Amino acid sequence: MSDFADLVARAITPAMSRAEREQVYAVVRQAVLRLQEREALPPEDARVALQRHLVEETIRDVEGDIARYHSLRKFDEASEAQAVAHAEERG
């Protein structure tokens, strides 16, 4: 499943809007459904539920990574602004 997570992560960038990311996720969900149909798994098969769970878990992980990226970026910007303000006070 890590290959799948890598694939999803590569399709998403932090610069994308939430709507753009949701479009990618929708394509991923559709692809998994098509694969399940191709495998002819009955809807009550536990593998179907597991695959869907793993897709949603991967999406949550990617969203968490994006949130961390944005948080760290804001922290870096605030640190830089604080350093500039401190330098201006001293000089």
C-alpha positions in Angstrom: 0.0 0.0 0.0 3.0 2.3 0.4 3.3 2.4 -3.4 -0.3 3.6 -3.5 0.3 6.2 -0.9 3.4 7.5 -2.8 1.3 7.7 -6.0 -1.4 9.7 -4.3 1.2 11.9 -2.6 2.8 12.6 -6.0 -0.5 13.6 -7.5 -1.1 16.2 -4.8 0.9 19.3 -4.1 0.6 21.7 -1.1 -0.1 24.5 -3.5 -3.3 22.9 -4.7 -6.6 24.2 -3.3 -8.8 21.8 -1.3 -11.2 21.6 -4.2 -8.3 20.5 -6.5 -7.1 17.9 -4.1 -10.7 16.6 -3.7 -10.8 16.1 -7.5 -7.7 14.0 -7.3 -9.1 12.0 -4.4 -12.4 11.4 -6.4 -10.4 10.0 -9.3 -8.5 7.7 -6.8 -11.7 6.5 -5.3 -13.2 5.8 -8.8 -10.1 3.9 -9.8 -10.3 1.6 -6.7 -14.0 1.0 -7.4 -13.2 0.0 -11.0 -10.5 -2.4 -9.8 -12.9 -3.9 -7.4 -15.5 -4.4 -10.1 -12.8 -5.9 -12.4 -11.9 -8.4 -9.6 -15.6 -9.2 -9.3 -15.5 -8.9 -5.6 -19.0 -9.0 -4.0 -19.8 -5.8 -2.0 -19.9 -7.8 1.3 -16.4 -9.2 0.8 -14.1 -7.9 3.6 -11.4 -7.1 1.1 -13.7 -4.4 -0.4 -14.1 -2.7 2.9 -10.4 -3.0 3.7 -9.4 -1.4 0.3 -11.8 1.5 0.8 -10.5 2.0 4.4 -6.9 2.0 3.1 -7.8 4.6 0.4 -9.4 6.9 3.0 -6.6 6.4 5.4 -4.1 7.3 2.7 -6.1 10.4 1.9 -6.1 11.4 5.6 -2.4 10.9 5.8 -1.7 13.0 2.7 -4.0 15.8 4.1 -2.1 15.6 7.4 1.2 16.0 5.6 -0.1 19.0 3.7 -1.4 20.6 7.0 2.1 20.0 8.6 3.8 21.5 5.5 1.6 24.7 5.8 2.1 24.9 9.5 5.8 24.7 9.2 5.8 27.2 6.4 3.8 29.7 8.6 6.1 29.0 11.5 9.2 29.8 9.3 7.6 33.0 8.1 6.8 34.1 11.6 10.3 33.3 12.8 11.8 35.3 9.9 9.5 38.2 10.7 10.4 38.0 14.4 14.1 38.0 13.5 13.7 41.0 11.3 11.8 42.9 14.0 14.4 42.0 16.6 17.2 43.1 14.3 15.4 46.4 13.7 15.0 46.9 17.5 18.8 46.4 18.0 19.9 48.4 15.1 
